[in-house]
XYZ file of C-alpha atoms in Angstrom:
759
model
C -19.401 10.131 -25.955
C -16.531 12.015 -24.292
C -16.919 14.944 -26.705
C -20.641 15.059 -25.982
C -20.002 14.971 -22.208
C -17.363 17.631 -22.566
C -19.778 19.970 -24.410
C -22.523 19.506 -21.864
C -20.105 20.213 -18.928
C -18.689 23.310 -20.617
C -22.134 24.591 -21.611
C -24.011 23.295 -18.513
C -26.521 26.175 -18.249
C -27.476 25.818 -21.960
C -27.829 21.998 -21.635
C -30.165 22.401 -18.661
C -32.187 25.189 -20.336
C -32.642 23.064 -23.528
C -34.039 20.236 -21.533
C -36.392 22.499 -19.565
C -37.530 24.067 -22.784
C -38.206 20.580 -24.330
C -40.206 19.680 -21.164
C -42.226 22.953 -21.184
C -42.861 22.914 -24.918
C -44.049 19.257 -25.031
C -46.249 19.687 -21.932
C -47.841 22.818 -23.426
C -48.518 21.276 -26.728
C -49.921 18.149 -25.024
C -52.299 20.328 -22.929
C -53.497 22.140 -26.052
C -54.029 19.041 -28.160
C -55.622 16.879 -25.362
C -55.502 13.076 -25.068
C -56.941 10.770 -27.714
C -56.325 7.239 -26.395
C -58.059 4.165 -27.751
C -58.213 0.608 -26.329
C -59.088 -1.065 -29.639
C -58.603 -4.847 -29.309
C -60.180 -5.536 -32.677
C -57.926 -7.434 -35.064
C -58.541 -7.038 -38.787
C -59.125 -10.449 -40.367
C -60.703 -12.087 -37.351
C -64.291 -13.088 -37.046
C -65.088 -10.656 -34.194
C -63.451 -7.960 -36.236
C -65.691 -8.727 -39.179
C -68.729 -8.700 -36.937
C -67.738 -5.180 -35.700
C -67.340 -3.965 -39.284
C -70.782 -5.295 -40.237
C -72.358 -3.556 -37.249
C -70.607 -0.313 -38.025
C -71.682 -0.466 -41.609
C -75.326 -1.416 -41.012
C -76.024 0.409 -37.732
C -73.462 3.213 -37.878
C -71.712 1.992 -34.683
C -74.959 1.582 -32.808
C -74.696 5.168 -31.463
C -72.518 6.146 -28.523
C -71.329 4.203 -25.549
C -73.904 2.110 -23.725
C -73.875 1.955 -19.911
C -76.187 0.632 -17.241
C -77.947 1.924 -14.133
C -78.782 -1.022 -11.868
C -80.945 -0.962 -8.759
C -81.816 -3.613 -6.243
C -84.356 -3.669 -3.385
C -83.297 -5.314 -0.102
C -85.481 -6.532 2.765
C -88.445 -8.851 2.929
C -91.105 -8.160 0.269
C -89.037 -5.594 -1.645
C -89.746 -5.161 -5.270
C -88.508 -2.891 -8.024
C -92.113 -2.676 -9.232
C -93.332 -1.162 -5.976
C -94.832 2.261 -6.528
C -92.345 4.308 -4.520
C -89.449 2.537 -6.089
C -90.715 3.081 -9.598
C -91.539 6.736 -8.942
C -88.047 7.341 -7.517
C -86.218 5.667 -10.286
C -88.307 7.002 -13.106
C -87.503 10.514 -11.811
C -83.785 9.772 -11.669
C -83.877 8.326 -15.230
C -85.658 11.340 -16.579
C -83.048 13.562 -15.073
C -80.294 11.455 -16.670
C -82.102 11.657 -19.993
C -82.089 15.468 -19.790
C -78.254 15.592 -19.446
C -76.615 16.965 -22.606
C -74.235 14.070 -22.982
C -76.929 11.429 -22.866
C -78.741 10.448 -26.131
C -81.373 8.152 -24.614
C -82.426 6.015 -21.690
C -84.264 2.688 -21.918
C -86.176 2.131 -18.715
C -87.522 -1.155 -17.508
C -90.723 0.605 -16.734
C -91.322 1.215 -20.471
C -92.849 -1.396 -22.754
C -89.597 -2.075 -24.607
C -87.680 -2.650 -21.343
C -89.867 -5.321 -19.770
C -87.040 -7.876 -19.979
C -84.862 -5.604 -17.863
C -86.426 -6.685 -14.603
C -85.110 -9.945 -12.877
C -87.516 -12.882 -12.370
C -87.596 -12.321 -8.555
C -88.555 -8.651 -9.137
C -85.716 -7.386 -6.928
C -83.360 -6.120 -9.515
C -83.811 -3.943 -12.519
C -81.502 -1.954 -14.880
C -81.818 0.818 -17.354
C -79.638 1.303 -20.418
C -78.121 4.800 -20.817
C -76.791 5.591 -24.244
C -74.293 8.481 -24.553
C -73.967 10.630 -27.577
C -70.293 9.675 -28.010
C -68.171 6.584 -27.635
C -66.351 6.207 -24.319
C -63.077 7.621 -25.571
C -64.781 10.920 -26.450
C -66.885 11.291 -23.256
C -65.707 13.899 -20.818
C -65.263 12.461 -17.368
C -67.319 15.253 -15.757
C -70.249 14.131 -18.034
C -70.014 10.653 -16.804
C -69.814 11.790 -13.210
C -73.018 13.741 -13.581
C -74.794 10.494 -14.607
C -73.313 8.779 -11.524
C -74.311 11.552 -9.201
C -77.888 11.809 -10.486
C -78.376 7.992 -10.188
C -76.744 7.778 -6.786
C -79.022 10.489 -5.406
C -81.990 8.112 -5.809
C -80.381 5.676 -3.195
C -82.244 5.196 0.077
C -82.675 2.607 2.818
C -83.640 -0.584 1.076
C -82.774 0.724 -2.383
C -79.244 0.195 -3.816
C -78.296 1.931 -6.977
C -75.058 1.119 -8.870
C -73.740 1.905 -12.318
C -71.634 -0.026 -14.813
C -70.163 0.530 -18.350
C -67.005 1.880 -19.946
C -67.966 5.548 -19.609
C -68.899 5.049 -15.959
C -65.501 3.480 -15.435
C -63.905 6.817 -16.291
C -65.141 8.082 -12.962
C -63.263 5.450 -11.074
C -59.920 5.852 -12.833
C -57.242 6.920 -10.350
C -54.174 9.160 -11.097
C -50.667 7.655 -10.980
C -49.370 10.633 -9.055
C -49.539 8.784 -5.665
C -47.675 5.799 -7.192
C -45.044 8.118 -8.693
C -44.543 9.951 -5.379
C -44.152 6.781 -3.366
C -41.736 5.276 -5.965
C -39.624 8.394 -6.126
C -39.533 8.673 -2.367
C -38.260 5.258 -1.934
C -35.758 5.749 -4.684
C -34.494 8.886 -3.014
C -33.982 6.975 0.275
C -31.962 4.220 -1.379
C -29.882 6.700 -3.290
C -29.067 8.651 -0.230
C -28.110 5.431 1.666
C -25.851 4.495 -1.332
C -24.186 7.886 -1.847
C -24.462 9.642 1.482
C -24.817 12.899 -0.374
C -28.150 14.737 -0.741
C -27.051 16.492 -3.994
C -25.777 13.278 -5.604
C -29.041 11.511 -4.583
C -31.182 14.162 -6.121
C -29.526 14.123 -9.631
C -30.784 10.652 -10.726
C -34.280 11.603 -9.687
C -34.169 15.024 -11.369
C -32.861 13.560 -14.605
C -35.531 10.843 -14.633
C -38.342 13.293 -13.860
C -37.408 15.739 -16.683
C -37.037 12.952 -19.239
C -40.117 11.064 -18.188
C -42.221 14.236 -18.124
C -41.151 15.161 -21.634
C -41.848 11.581 -22.768
C -45.386 11.631 -21.115
C -46.357 14.695 -23.026
C -44.892 13.239 -26.165
C -47.095 10.092 -25.755
C -50.141 12.338 -25.356
C -49.215 13.891 -28.708
C -48.515 10.473 -30.299
C -52.103 9.481 -29.503
C -53.294 12.099 -32.007
C -51.720 10.363 -34.843
C -51.931 6.646 -34.062
C -53.656 4.070 -31.793
C -52.269 4.472 -28.263
C -53.832 2.526 -25.313
C -54.902 4.559 -22.327
C -52.434 2.691 -20.009
C -49.443 3.526 -22.353
C -48.535 6.812 -20.550
C -48.558 5.145 -17.213
C -46.574 2.220 -18.562
C -44.068 4.574 -20.006
C -43.856 6.432 -16.746
C -43.268 3.097 -14.936
C -40.569 2.007 -17.234
C -38.997 5.494 -17.627
C -38.712 6.142 -13.899
C -37.142 2.757 -13.292
C -34.537 2.686 -16.143
C -33.982 6.470 -15.824
C -33.004 6.360 -12.188
C -30.989 3.246 -12.693
C -28.985 4.625 -15.680
C -28.202 7.802 -13.819
C -27.256 5.755 -10.718
C -24.629 3.932 -12.758
C -23.084 7.083 -14.230
C -23.073 8.857 -10.888
C -21.454 5.994 -9.247
C -18.574 6.072 -11.814
C -18.326 9.865 -11.477
C -17.904 9.491 -7.711
C -15.240 6.902 -8.108
C -13.290 9.424 -10.382
C -13.550 12.093 -7.674
C -12.251 9.768 -5.021
C -9.196 9.150 -7.233
C -8.512 12.757 -7.246
C -9.889 13.655 -10.837
C -11.222 17.202 -11.360
C -15.021 17.469 -11.403
C -15.295 18.137 -15.079
C -12.832 15.329 -16.091
C -14.620 12.894 -13.763
C -17.996 13.642 -15.394
C -16.636 13.300 -18.787
C -14.932 10.074 -18.124
C -18.094 8.645 -16.447
C -20.102 9.333 -19.476
C -17.274 8.153 -21.841
C -17.185 4.732 -20.024
C -20.431 3.935 -18.119
C -22.325 6.241 -20.418
C -21.536 4.068 -23.390
C -22.924 0.980 -21.484
C -26.124 2.945 -20.670
C -26.589 3.752 -24.382
C -26.059 0.193 -25.300
C -28.437 -1.036 -22.640
C -31.007 1.575 -23.604
C -30.635 0.607 -27.230
C -31.463 -3.029 -26.463
C -34.558 -2.032 -24.482
C -35.774 0.113 -27.496
C -34.986 -2.667 -29.968
C -36.833 -5.284 -27.919
C -39.865 -2.946 -27.412
C -39.943 -2.075 -31.136
C -39.876 -5.844 -31.828
C -43.588 -5.761 -31.002
C -44.054 -4.143 -34.439
C -43.552 -7.435 -36.056
C -46.786 -8.616 -34.530
C -48.589 -6.060 -36.762
C -51.255 -5.195 -34.212
C -52.176 -1.597 -34.069
C -52.953 -1.838 -30.388
C -49.448 -2.877 -29.489
C -47.679 -0.577 -32.060
C -48.656 2.481 -30.112
C -47.558 0.884 -26.850
C -44.224 -0.153 -28.370
C -43.446 3.345 -29.775
C -44.653 5.114 -26.664
C -42.494 3.014 -24.355
C -39.460 3.305 -26.686
C -39.853 7.058 -26.791
C -39.622 7.171 -23.029
C -36.489 5.009 -22.925
C -34.771 7.105 -25.624
C -35.448 10.298 -23.668
C -34.209 8.784 -20.467
C -30.933 7.603 -22.081
C -30.488 11.096 -23.744
C -30.992 12.766 -20.391
C -28.548 10.457 -18.702
C -25.643 11.321 -21.088
C -26.448 15.030 -21.589
C -28.436 16.582 -18.721
C -26.725 14.525 -15.949
C -23.099 15.448 -16.750
C -24.234 19.154 -16.824
C -25.754 18.771 -13.412
C -22.780 16.818 -12.027
C -20.426 19.636 -13.027
C -22.903 22.077 -11.302
C -22.817 20.408 -7.981
C -19.076 19.923 -8.088
C -17.417 17.957 -5.194
C -20.786 17.771 -3.363
C -21.311 14.555 -5.334
C -19.369 13.114 -2.443
C -20.546 13.091 1.128
C -18.914 15.359 3.696
C -17.083 12.590 5.185
C -15.745 11.461 1.876
C -14.710 15.044 0.932
C -12.935 15.345 4.306
C -11.130 12.031 3.856
C -10.095 13.058 0.317
C -8.645 16.417 1.664
C -6.739 14.743 4.551
C -5.489 11.588 2.974
C -5.504 12.342 -0.758
C -6.853 10.213 -3.559
C -7.368 6.525 -2.836
C -9.040 3.654 -4.704
C -12.347 2.393 -3.438
C -11.867 -1.105 -2.175
C -14.701 -3.605 -2.902
C -14.432 -5.171 0.445
C -17.100 -6.094 3.042
C -20.265 -8.052 2.146
C -19.698 -7.765 -1.620
C -16.326 -9.301 -1.509
C -17.311 -12.008 0.982
C -20.290 -12.894 -1.062
C -18.199 -13.235 -4.315
C -15.723 -15.500 -2.467
C -18.644 -17.506 -0.971
C -20.171 -18.154 -4.425
C -16.757 -19.288 -5.728
C -16.426 -21.871 -2.976
C -19.907 -23.280 -3.281
C -21.033 -22.932 -6.921
C -22.906 -26.220 -7.190
C -24.904 -25.842 -4.072
C -25.803 -22.207 -4.671
C -26.479 -22.877 -8.358
C -28.934 -25.723 -7.416
C -30.676 -23.577 -4.842
C -31.207 -20.821 -7.398
C -32.595 -23.238 -9.968
C -34.958 -24.624 -7.416
C -36.231 -21.155 -6.530
C -36.849 -20.285 -10.131
C -38.526 -23.556 -10.948
C -40.996 -23.412 -7.960
C -41.946 -19.849 -8.821
C -42.478 -20.779 -12.497
C -44.909 -23.675 -11.784
C -48.025 -21.459 -11.852
C -47.135 -20.320 -15.350
C -48.395 -23.544 -16.696
C -51.901 -22.619 -15.611
C -51.692 -19.296 -17.417
C -55.094 -18.246 -18.914
C -55.010 -15.290 -21.237
C -58.000 -13.024 -21.514
C -59.132 -9.491 -20.685
C -60.336 -8.337 -17.304
C -63.500 -6.527 -17.142
C -65.466 -4.635 -14.398
C -66.142 -7.849 -12.642
C -62.427 -7.743 -11.634
C -62.618 -4.219 -10.143
C -62.268 -3.743 -6.336
C -65.323 -4.874 -4.436
C -66.009 -1.230 -3.390
C -66.254 0.109 -6.882
C -69.771 0.927 -8.205
C -68.909 -0.808 -11.502
C -68.007 -4.000 -9.682
C -71.219 -3.853 -7.616
C -73.332 -3.253 -10.629
C -71.630 -6.132 -12.408
C -72.468 -8.492 -9.482
C -76.037 -7.301 -9.156
C -76.595 -8.002 -12.858
C -74.918 -11.386 -12.580
C -77.117 -12.308 -9.584
C -80.358 -11.079 -10.971
C -80.066 -11.980 -14.622
C -77.356 -14.589 -14.804
C -73.518 -14.103 -15.324
C -73.745 -14.022 -19.172
C -75.695 -10.721 -19.209
C -72.365 -8.951 -18.475
C -70.868 -10.164 -21.779
C -73.460 -11.108 -24.394
C -72.416 -12.429 -27.774
C -73.453 -10.670 -30.926
C -74.248 -12.642 -34.088
C -74.252 -10.422 -37.182
C -75.097 -11.330 -40.840
C -75.854 -9.622 -44.003
C -79.525 -10.318 -45.211
C -80.429 -10.604 -48.873
C -84.066 -11.589 -48.896
C -87.070 -13.229 -47.145
C -85.278 -16.535 -47.083
C -82.431 -15.195 -45.103
C -84.943 -13.634 -42.632
C -86.544 -17.068 -42.174
C -83.209 -18.576 -41.747
C -82.358 -16.065 -39.054
C -85.599 -16.911 -37.258
C -84.745 -20.616 -37.470
C -81.278 -19.907 -36.208
C -82.659 -18.117 -33.181
C -84.819 -21.191 -32.422
C -81.762 -23.403 -32.743
C -79.576 -21.205 -30.529
C -82.183 -21.265 -27.662
C -81.753 -25.020 -27.450
C -77.982 -24.842 -27.706
C -75.928 -25.921 -24.703
C -74.512 -22.868 -22.802
C -77.107 -20.341 -24.101
C -79.352 -18.677 -21.492
C -81.422 -16.511 -23.934
C -81.550 -15.150 -27.489
C -83.095 -11.924 -28.558
C -85.175 -11.599 -31.746
C -83.339 -10.449 -34.762
C -82.777 -6.651 -35.125
C -82.595 -5.313 -38.612
C -80.845 -2.200 -39.881
C -82.930 0.522 -41.625
C -81.585 -0.709 -44.964
C -82.837 -4.230 -44.114
C -79.436 -5.594 -45.352
C -77.843 -6.251 -41.959
C -79.278 -7.985 -38.802
C -77.937 -9.240 -35.538
C -78.949 -11.452 -32.766
C -77.920 -11.088 -29.117
C -76.998 -14.305 -27.367
C -76.735 -14.338 -23.642
C -74.508 -17.241 -22.361
C -75.296 -18.963 -19.054
C -71.682 -18.389 -17.910
C -69.528 -15.404 -17.131
C -67.654 -13.648 -20.023
C -64.232 -14.739 -18.680
C -65.092 -18.340 -18.062
C -63.845 -21.144 -20.196
C -67.475 -22.324 -20.673
C -68.213 -19.043 -22.572
C -65.069 -19.428 -24.736
C -66.200 -23.080 -25.442
C -69.697 -21.647 -26.466
C -67.994 -19.334 -28.958
C -66.099 -22.308 -30.473
C -69.246 -24.357 -30.546
C -71.174 -21.714 -32.426
C -68.408 -21.133 -34.918
C -67.579 -24.741 -35.548
C -70.907 -26.535 -35.307
C -74.104 -24.435 -35.013
C -73.475 -21.679 -37.471
C -71.944 -23.859 -40.319
C -75.092 -26.075 -40.188
C -77.336 -22.966 -40.512
C -75.258 -21.339 -43.268
C -75.274 -24.573 -45.293
C -79.030 -24.341 -45.775
C -79.149 -20.572 -46.664
C -77.032 -17.691 -47.924
C -76.339 -16.410 -44.457
C -72.710 -15.729 -43.447
C -72.887 -15.157 -39.680
C -70.012 -13.610 -37.700
C -69.727 -14.085 -33.860
C -68.721 -10.884 -32.106
C -69.086 -9.565 -28.589
C -66.849 -9.233 -25.460
C -65.620 -12.797 -25.227
C -65.299 -13.431 -28.936
C -63.192 -10.285 -29.379
C -60.879 -11.107 -26.382
C -60.496 -14.783 -27.435
C -59.603 -13.702 -31.096
C -57.041 -11.194 -29.789
C -55.401 -13.692 -27.437
C -55.284 -16.303 -30.174
C -53.447 -13.897 -32.480
C -50.998 -13.008 -29.672
C -50.372 -16.613 -28.842
C -49.867 -17.687 -32.426
C -47.242 -14.958 -32.976
C -45.542 -15.112 -29.565
C -42.933 -17.794 -30.482
C -41.770 -15.710 -33.453
C -41.537 -12.675 -31.297
C -39.834 -14.339 -28.419
C -37.317 -16.012 -30.820
C -36.509 -12.687 -32.603
C -36.062 -10.869 -29.242
C -33.826 -13.488 -27.668
C -31.867 -14.166 -30.874
C -31.204 -10.417 -31.112
C -29.967 -10.401 -27.594
C -27.644 -13.353 -28.270
C -26.154 -11.552 -31.262
C -25.582 -8.405 -29.317
C -23.872 -10.240 -26.447
C -21.813 -12.359 -28.796
C -20.439 -9.140 -30.398
C -19.795 -7.542 -26.985
C -18.153 -10.413 -25.112
C -16.870 -12.536 -27.986
C -18.104 -15.729 -26.380
C -20.655 -18.400 -27.239
C -21.484 -19.339 -23.700
C -22.324 -15.869 -22.399
C -25.160 -15.244 -24.917
C -26.653 -18.775 -24.431
C -26.681 -18.384 -20.608
C -28.244 -14.946 -20.967
C -31.046 -16.336 -23.154
C -31.732 -19.073 -20.662
C -31.784 -16.567 -17.853
C -34.202 -14.349 -19.628
C -36.612 -17.178 -20.198
C -36.326 -18.322 -16.633
C -37.030 -14.742 -15.283
C -40.073 -14.334 -17.460
C -41.442 -17.751 -16.511
C -40.908 -17.149 -12.760
C -42.377 -13.695 -12.973
C -45.419 -14.916 -14.727
C -45.872 -17.477 -12.027
C -46.045 -14.679 -9.496
C -48.493 -12.877 -11.688
C -50.748 -15.946 -12.118
C -50.821 -16.610 -8.373
C -51.765 -13.032 -7.521
C -54.132 -11.971 -10.422
C -55.403 -15.304 -11.877
C -55.701 -17.285 -8.688
C -56.433 -14.217 -6.545
C -53.797 -14.883 -3.811
C -54.055 -11.528 -1.998
C -55.441 -9.528 -4.954
C -58.405 -8.185 -2.913
C -56.152 -7.214 0.039
C -53.938 -5.289 -2.370
C -57.003 -3.453 -3.756
C -56.593 -5.129 -7.164
C -59.979 -6.686 -7.335
C -61.117 -10.226 -7.934
C -59.297 -13.003 -9.622
C -59.392 -12.931 -13.428
C -57.447 -13.809 -16.596
C -54.026 -12.383 -17.537
C -54.118 -9.612 -20.246
C -53.142 -11.268 -23.567
C -50.685 -8.466 -24.420
C -48.807 -8.743 -21.075
C -46.448 -11.603 -22.264
C -45.351 -9.580 -25.261
C -44.620 -6.348 -23.406
C -43.038 -8.271 -20.487
C -40.717 -10.081 -22.726
C -39.659 -6.852 -24.429
C -39.169 -4.852 -21.263
C -37.560 -7.551 -19.175
C -35.181 -8.404 -21.981
C -33.899 -4.863 -22.025
C -33.709 -4.637 -18.180
C -31.903 -7.843 -17.671
C -29.415 -6.791 -20.419
C -28.506 -3.853 -18.116
C -27.382 -6.138 -15.301
C -25.766 -8.692 -17.736
C -23.773 -5.967 -19.408
C -22.637 -4.231 -16.182
C -21.802 -7.528 -14.495
C -20.151 -9.571 -17.339
C -18.256 -6.518 -18.878
C -16.281 -6.265 -15.647
C -15.583 -10.024 -15.592
C -14.691 -9.855 -19.300
C -12.121 -7.122 -18.676
C -10.468 -9.125 -15.867
C -10.486 -12.229 -18.052
C -8.607 -10.338 -20.726
C -6.199 -8.995 -18.131
C -5.413 -12.234 -16.338
C -6.767 -15.193 -18.278
C -8.010 -16.466 -14.932
C -11.760 -17.236 -15.078
C -12.336 -17.833 -11.339
C -10.629 -14.503 -10.532
C -12.506 -12.719 -13.222
C -15.874 -14.037 -11.901
C -14.992 -13.237 -8.352
C -13.597 -9.778 -8.915
C -16.409 -8.744 -11.380
C -19.118 -9.885 -8.940
C -17.467 -8.162 -5.893
C -17.144 -4.868 -7.791
C -20.557 -4.763 -9.493
C -22.998 -6.528 -7.070
C -23.427 -3.491 -4.843
C -24.440 -1.077 -7.600
C -26.601 -3.826 -9.259
C -28.414 -4.560 -6.037
C -28.931 -0.812 -5.361
C -30.267 -0.341 -8.876
C -32.517 -3.270 -8.458
C -33.930 -2.057 -5.227
C -34.824 1.295 -6.757
C -36.378 -0.319 -9.850
C -38.429 -2.769 -7.713
C -39.662 0.083 -5.427
C -40.734 2.133 -8.403
C -42.568 -0.784 -10.021
C -44.326 -1.845 -6.887
C -45.423 1.622 -6.131
C -47.606 1.571 -9.202
C -49.820 -1.097 -7.489
C -51.218 2.143 -5.858
C -52.296 3.569 -9.170
C -55.688 1.811 -8.993
C -55.322 0.544 -12.471
C -55.429 -3.347 -12.680
C -53.411 -3.504 -15.941
C -50.694 -1.162 -14.716
C -50.604 -2.937 -11.334
C -50.192 -6.222 -13.262
C -47.256 -4.713 -15.137
C -45.770 -3.350 -11.860
C -45.893 -6.658 -9.953
C -44.647 -8.631 -12.932
C -41.707 -6.367 -13.566
C -40.879 -5.985 -9.881
C -40.823 -9.774 -9.526
C -38.758 -10.179 -12.660
C -36.147 -7.661 -11.600
C -35.953 -9.090 -8.125
C -35.324 -12.572 -9.379
C -32.970 -11.358 -12.090
C -30.784 -9.245 -9.771
C -30.800 -11.287 -6.565
C -31.130 -14.809 -7.810
C -29.873 -14.901 -11.415
C -27.135 -12.250 -11.859
C -25.533 -12.308 -8.436
C -25.948 -16.002 -7.724
C -26.785 -18.408 -10.671
C -24.813 -16.608 -13.349
C -21.442 -16.497 -11.298
C -22.111 -20.042 -10.065
C -22.467 -21.289 -13.569
C -19.433 -19.371 -14.749
C -17.341 -20.822 -11.976
C -18.470 -24.334 -12.936
C -17.848 -23.850 -16.660
C -14.387 -22.274 -16.219
C -12.555 -21.124 -19.314
C -15.399 -22.583 -21.520
C -17.248 -19.264 -20.660
C -15.061 -17.445 -23.153
C -14.791 -19.946 -25.880
C -15.250 -18.647 -29.372
C -14.384 -20.559 -32.587
C -11.341 -18.881 -34.142
C -12.977 -18.584 -37.531
C -15.897 -16.821 -36.006
C -13.536 -14.654 -33.939
C -11.859 -13.398 -37.143
C -15.329 -12.598 -38.815
C -16.946 -10.724 -35.904
C -16.376 -6.921 -35.611
C -14.783 -5.692 -32.441
C -16.838 -3.436 -30.229
C -16.324 -2.145 -26.707
C -19.364 -1.523 -24.631
C -17.589 -0.013 -21.600
C -13.905 0.654 -22.369
C -11.577 0.379 -19.363
C -10.195 3.670 -17.969
C -6.488 4.327 -18.170
C -4.443 2.469 -15.547
C -2.690 5.740 -14.691
C -5.948 7.139 -13.306
C -5.378 5.211 -10.152
C -3.075 7.997 -8.832
C 0.105 6.219 -9.673
C -0.944 2.941 -8.061
C -0.052 -0.031 -10.216
C -0.587 -3.349 -8.608
C 1.278 -6.363 -9.722
C -1.314 -8.841 -10.853
C -0.165 -12.402 -10.227
C -1.412 -14.469 -13.233
C -2.940 -17.863 -12.185
C -2.651 -20.923 -14.182
C -5.101 -20.325 -17.075
C -5.657 -23.944 -17.508
C -6.807 -24.450 -13.856
C -9.624 -26.856 -13.530
C -13.024 -25.081 -13.175
C -13.558 -26.525 -9.735
C -9.919 -26.464 -8.479
C -9.597 -24.135 -5.523
C -6.251 -22.626 -6.453
C -6.492 -19.793 -3.942
C -7.387 -19.449 -0.283
C -9.484 -16.739 1.456
C -6.348 -14.547 1.972
C -5.387 -14.624 -1.720
C -8.982 -13.963 -2.713
C -9.084 -10.854 -0.500
C -5.769 -9.784 -1.933
C -6.990 -10.185 -5.459
C -9.902 -7.911 -4.759
C -7.616 -5.335 -3.284
C -5.238 -5.581 -6.299
C -8.025 -4.900 -8.691
C -9.250 -1.990 -6.665
C -5.704 -0.595 -6.567
C -5.696 -0.381 -10.272
C -8.474 2.271 -10.137
C -11.575 0.363 -10.677
C-alpha cells in the first residue's frame, strides 16, 4: 500500500488524469449504448414462471405493455355513457390510437369493451396496448399518451392513467437527493476538519468513483439482467462508503501533518495504515454483496455485481486518487488555525480529550446500566419486525397525487380491488375434452371463495394454449388474494386436473410476487448464515479472538432486526409514509432483506474494524482490557460518529428521489447505521467488553498456532510522535472485569499517554 501511495503522490497529475479519463470514457460509452434495465421477478421453476413461459409460447408475449386510461364522472346524474362524455373520450382514444408507439386501444364504447364500464355507470377504462414492452418504451412516447388523455379532462370529468409504461412519466431523478446528501456531507466534513480543501477531497473522490461506477452499471445492463433501481442503489451505497473511506484516510493524514511529517510522507503513511483498513472493509462489503449470487436469482445477480462494482471503485479511488489530491493541496489539509499553531509551537500529538474521553470513561464506570439501556432500545425497535410481510409494492402505493395512484383507486372503487391485479390461469389444450374441462373449470372458479369474476377462456391461434383471467375480490397485496392463490393451487385446480389432461399454472401479479418472496425466504437462512459466518472468520483472523467475532455477529443481527422494525413501521404500517411523500402503506420488497444484510454487514464491519483494531493494539501493548477499551473508544468515537452522520445524511437524502424502493433502502440503511454507530459500537460493544474483561481476547492456543497472522491497520512507528515516548504504566492484567482500578485522574492520564505516543 505504501508503494502504491508513493507512486500516486509522485505522479499526482497522471493519477488524477487517469481517473478523469476513466470517468469520461465510461460516461461516453454509457451514453452511446443507452440503458437496458429489466425488473424481471420471474423465477425459473416456479408455477408463475411456468405460466409466463406458456403465455410467451402460445401468445408471443401478448404484444406490448398494456396500460389503462380511466375516467370518472362526478356530480349528481353523471354517467360515462352520456353523449358528451362518450364523444370527448372517444376522440381522445382515437388520438391515442394514432400515436406511433401505440399498437391498439380497446374502448368501453366498442362491443368488446362492454365489461369496462362500472355497474354504477360512473367509471370506465380503456386498455392501451403499446408496440413494445415497458422496458423498451421511450418516456416521451408514454408522456404523449398521458398528455393526450389529460387534455380530455373537464369539470365533472376526471381522467387518470395507470400501468407500467405510464409509470415511466412519474419517475423522478436522484439528482436532488444526491445534491442534498452531498451538501450535508460537506457541512459535516467542514465542521470536522475546519478546512475547505480537506472537506472537498472526500466528496470529490466519491463523486469521481461513483460517477464512473454509474456509467459502468449502465453498460452492465447490456449483458445481464440489472434492475432499474440498481444505479440509484449503487449511488446511494457509493456516496456513503466513498465519503466515509476518504474521511478515515484524510483524518489519519491530518494527524501526520500535526506531528510534523512532510505532506508526501503523511499521505503515504495514511494510505499504508488506514488505507489497508479501508481495503479490508471494502472487500468485506463486496464479499457480502456477492454472497447474493448463491441465491441463483438473475434479478439479484445484477444488483449484487452493480453494487460491488461501485464499492470496488470507491475503494480504488480512496487509495489512489485521494493521496494524489492530498499531496496537491499540501498543508491546506489543516485549517488556518492549525497551521498557525503548528508553525508557532511545533509538532504536537492530538489529545483525545473532551466529550470523547469523558464518554469513554463514563461507559467504563457504568457498563451494566448502559448495556441494558442499549439492549432495551434495540429490542423495542425490533418488535415490528415480527409483523414483516414480504411482497411487492404496486401503483396503489404511489403518492396520492400521482395519476397512476388515482387511476388505481378509481378502478378499485368502480370495479373492485382485484381488477388491479388479476390472476392468469394458463394451460396447454390437447383436444375437445380439454376445452370442455376449461369451461367446467370456469364455472367452478366463479363459485370459488375469493373470486369476483372469471373471463371466458381465450385460445391461441394454434389452439394449443389457453388462459382464463380470474379477478379476485381483494386487493393484489392483501393476504386474502395470496390465500386465493394457495386455494387454487392446492384444492381447486388439482380436482379439475384429476378429471382431464389439463395442467393449469397460476400466474399473474400476486402469484409472481408470492413465488418470488417464497424463494427468497427459503434461501434467506443459508444466505445470512454464509454472510455472518464469513464475517466471523475475517474478524477471527484479524483480532485473534473468539469473543470479538461472536459479538459482531450478534450486533449485525440486532442492527438488521431493529432497522427492519423501523421500515415496517413506516412503509408497511404507514406511520408517516404519506407525509414523507412515500405513498400508502404496503408490503416490504422481498429482496430488501437480502440486500440489507449484505450492505449492512459490510458497513458495520467498517466501524467494527476501526473501533476494535485500536482497542486490540492497546491490549497487545498493555494487557489491560479496561484501558484498551477506554482508550480505543476515546480515540475512534469522534471519527466514527462523523462518518455515521455523513452516511445517514446521504442515505436519508434519497427519500427525496421519489422512488419507493430506493426510499425504503435509504431509510433502512440510515436507521441501521444510526443504531450501529450510536447505540452498538459506541455504547453496547464497549459496555460488553468492559464486562467480559480479558475474556474478550481469549483464543485457544492450538487455534492460535494454526491461524495465519494478518494486520488490518498496522501501528505507526512510535518515533513518529516527534520524540515523545510516554511511559505506559501496565495495570494488573488479571484485574477483575468490574474492578475499578483507576480513578478519573488516572483515566485522563491514560488517554494523554496514548495520545503522546503519536496516535
